[in-house]
Amino acid sequence: MALQDRGEVLREHLRKNLVEEKQLEEEMNVMLQDRRERDERRRIAEAEALRRNQAATIIQKWFRGYIVRKRLKKKKKKGKKKGKGKSKDGKKDKAASGGAKKAKPASVNSVSS
């Protein structure tokens, strides 16, 4: 009889363990599903951030190019107004030609002793 009682106790303990194991397995499945959903949301958010970053980069490239072209256009117009380096009296303008005459290096003008 003692063995029969002990067998019943063990079977009852085994049933409790199986029920507890099923509950834990269900909880684990729920947690895994939550983790998969969270990972998927994170992946989507990262992809969206990358897409926005690339779009912003393209807009910045375009805008910088626009500004450079605009400045070059102004500079080109400014250069045409000067009259290609001649002043009103028809002589070359010193500022447009690069300033005063260039001095020769000292070694050329001096005599060796």
Coordinates of C-alpha atoms in Angstrom, one line a residue:
M1 CA 0.0 0.0 0.0
A2 CA 2.8 2.4 0.7
L3 CA 4.1 2.0 -2.8
Q4 CA 0.6 2.6 -4.2
D5 CA 0.2 5.8 -2.2
R6 CA 3.7 6.9 -3.2
G7 CA 2.8 6.2 -6.9
E8 CA -0.3 8.3 -6.6
V9 CA 1.6 11.2 -5.0
L10 CA 4.2 11.0 -7.8
R11 CA 1.5 10.9 -10.5
E12 CA -0.3 13.9 -8.9
H13 CA 3.0 15.8 -8.8
L14 CA 3.7 14.9 -12.4
R15 CA 0.3 16.2 -13.5
K16 CA 0.9 19.5 -11.6
N17 CA 4.3 19.8 -13.3
L18 CA 2.7 19.2 -16.7
V19 CA 0.0 21.8 -16.1
E20 CA 2.7 24.3 -14.9
E21 CA 4.9 23.5 -17.9
K22 CA 2.0 24.2 -20.3
Q23 CA 1.2 27.5 -18.6
L24 CA 4.9 28.5 -18.8
E25 CA 5.1 27.5 -22.4
E26 CA 2.0 29.6 -23.3
E27 CA 3.6 32.6 -21.4
M28 CA 6.8 32.1 -23.3
N29 CA 5.0 32.0 -26.7
V30 CA 3.2 35.2 -25.8
M31 CA 6.5 36.9 -24.9
L32 CA 8.2 35.6 -28.1
Q33 CA 5.3 37.0 -30.2
D34 CA 5.6 40.3 -28.4
R35 CA 9.3 40.4 -29.1
R36 CA 8.8 39.6 -32.8
E37 CA 6.2 42.4 -33.1
R38 CA 8.5 44.8 -31.3
D39 CA 11.5 43.8 -33.5
E40 CA 9.3 44.3 -36.6
R41 CA 8.2 47.7 -35.5
R42 CA 11.8 48.7 -34.8
R43 CA 12.9 47.4 -38.2
I44 CA 10.2 49.4 -39.9
A45 CA 11.1 52.6 -38.0
E46 CA 14.8 52.2 -38.8
A47 CA 13.9 51.8 -42.5
E48 CA 11.7 54.9 -42.4
A49 CA 14.5 56.9 -40.7
L50 CA 16.9 55.8 -43.4
R51 CA 14.5 56.7 -46.1
R52 CA 13.9 60.2 -44.6
N53 CA 17.7 60.7 -44.1
Q54 CA 18.3 59.9 -47.8
A55 CA 15.5 62.2 -48.9
A56 CA 17.0 65.0 -46.7
T57 CA 20.4 64.4 -48.2
I58 CA 19.0 64.7 -51.8
I59 CA 17.2 67.9 -50.9
Q60 CA 20.4 69.4 -49.3
K61 CA 22.5 68.4 -52.4
W62 CA 20.0 70.1 -54.7
F63 CA 19.7 73.2 -52.6
R64 CA 23.5 73.6 -52.3
G65 CA 23.9 73.2 -56.1
Y66 CA 21.2 75.8 -56.6
I67 CA 23.0 78.3 -54.3
V68 CA 26.3 77.7 -56.0
R69 CA 24.8 78.2 -59.5
K70 CA 23.1 81.3 -58.3
R71 CA 26.3 82.8 -57.0
L72 CA 28.2 81.9 -60.1
K73 CA 25.5 83.5 -62.2
K74 CA 25.8 86.8 -60.2
K75 CA 29.6 86.7 -60.5
K76 CA 29.4 86.2 -64.2
K77 CA 27.0 89.1 -64.6
K78 CA 29.3 91.3 -62.4
G79 CA 32.3 90.5 -64.6
K80 CA 30.4 91.6 -67.8
K81 CA 29.6 95.0 -66.3
K82 CA 33.2 95.9 -65.7
G83 CA 34.0 96.0 -69.4
K84 CA 36.8 93.4 -69.5
G85 CA 39.4 95.5 -67.6
K86 CA 39.2 98.8 -69.5
S87 CA 38.4 102.1 -67.8
K88 CA 36.2 104.9 -69.2
D89 CA 39.2 106.6 -70.9
G90 CA 40.1 103.5 -72.8
K91 CA 43.3 102.6 -70.9
K92 CA 43.7 99.4 -69.0
D93 CA 42.5 99.5 -65.5
K94 CA 45.2 98.6 -63.0
A95 CA 42.8 96.7 -60.7
A96 CA 41.5 94.6 -63.6
S97 CA 45.0 93.8 -64.9
G98 CA 46.3 92.7 -61.6
G99 CA 47.8 95.9 -60.2
A100 CA 51.1 97.7 -60.9
K101 CA 53.9 96.3 -63.1
K102 CA 55.5 93.3 -61.6
A103 CA 59.0 93.9 -60.3
K104 CA 61.8 91.7 -61.5
P105 CA 63.5 89.5 -58.9
A106 CA 66.4 91.2 -57.1
S107 CA 68.9 88.7 -58.5
V108 CA 68.2 89.8 -62.1
N109 CA 68.6 93.5 -61.4
S110 CA 71.6 93.4 -59.2
V111 CA 75.2 93.0 -60.4
S112 CA 77.3 90.3 -58.8
S113 CA 80.5 91.5 -57.2

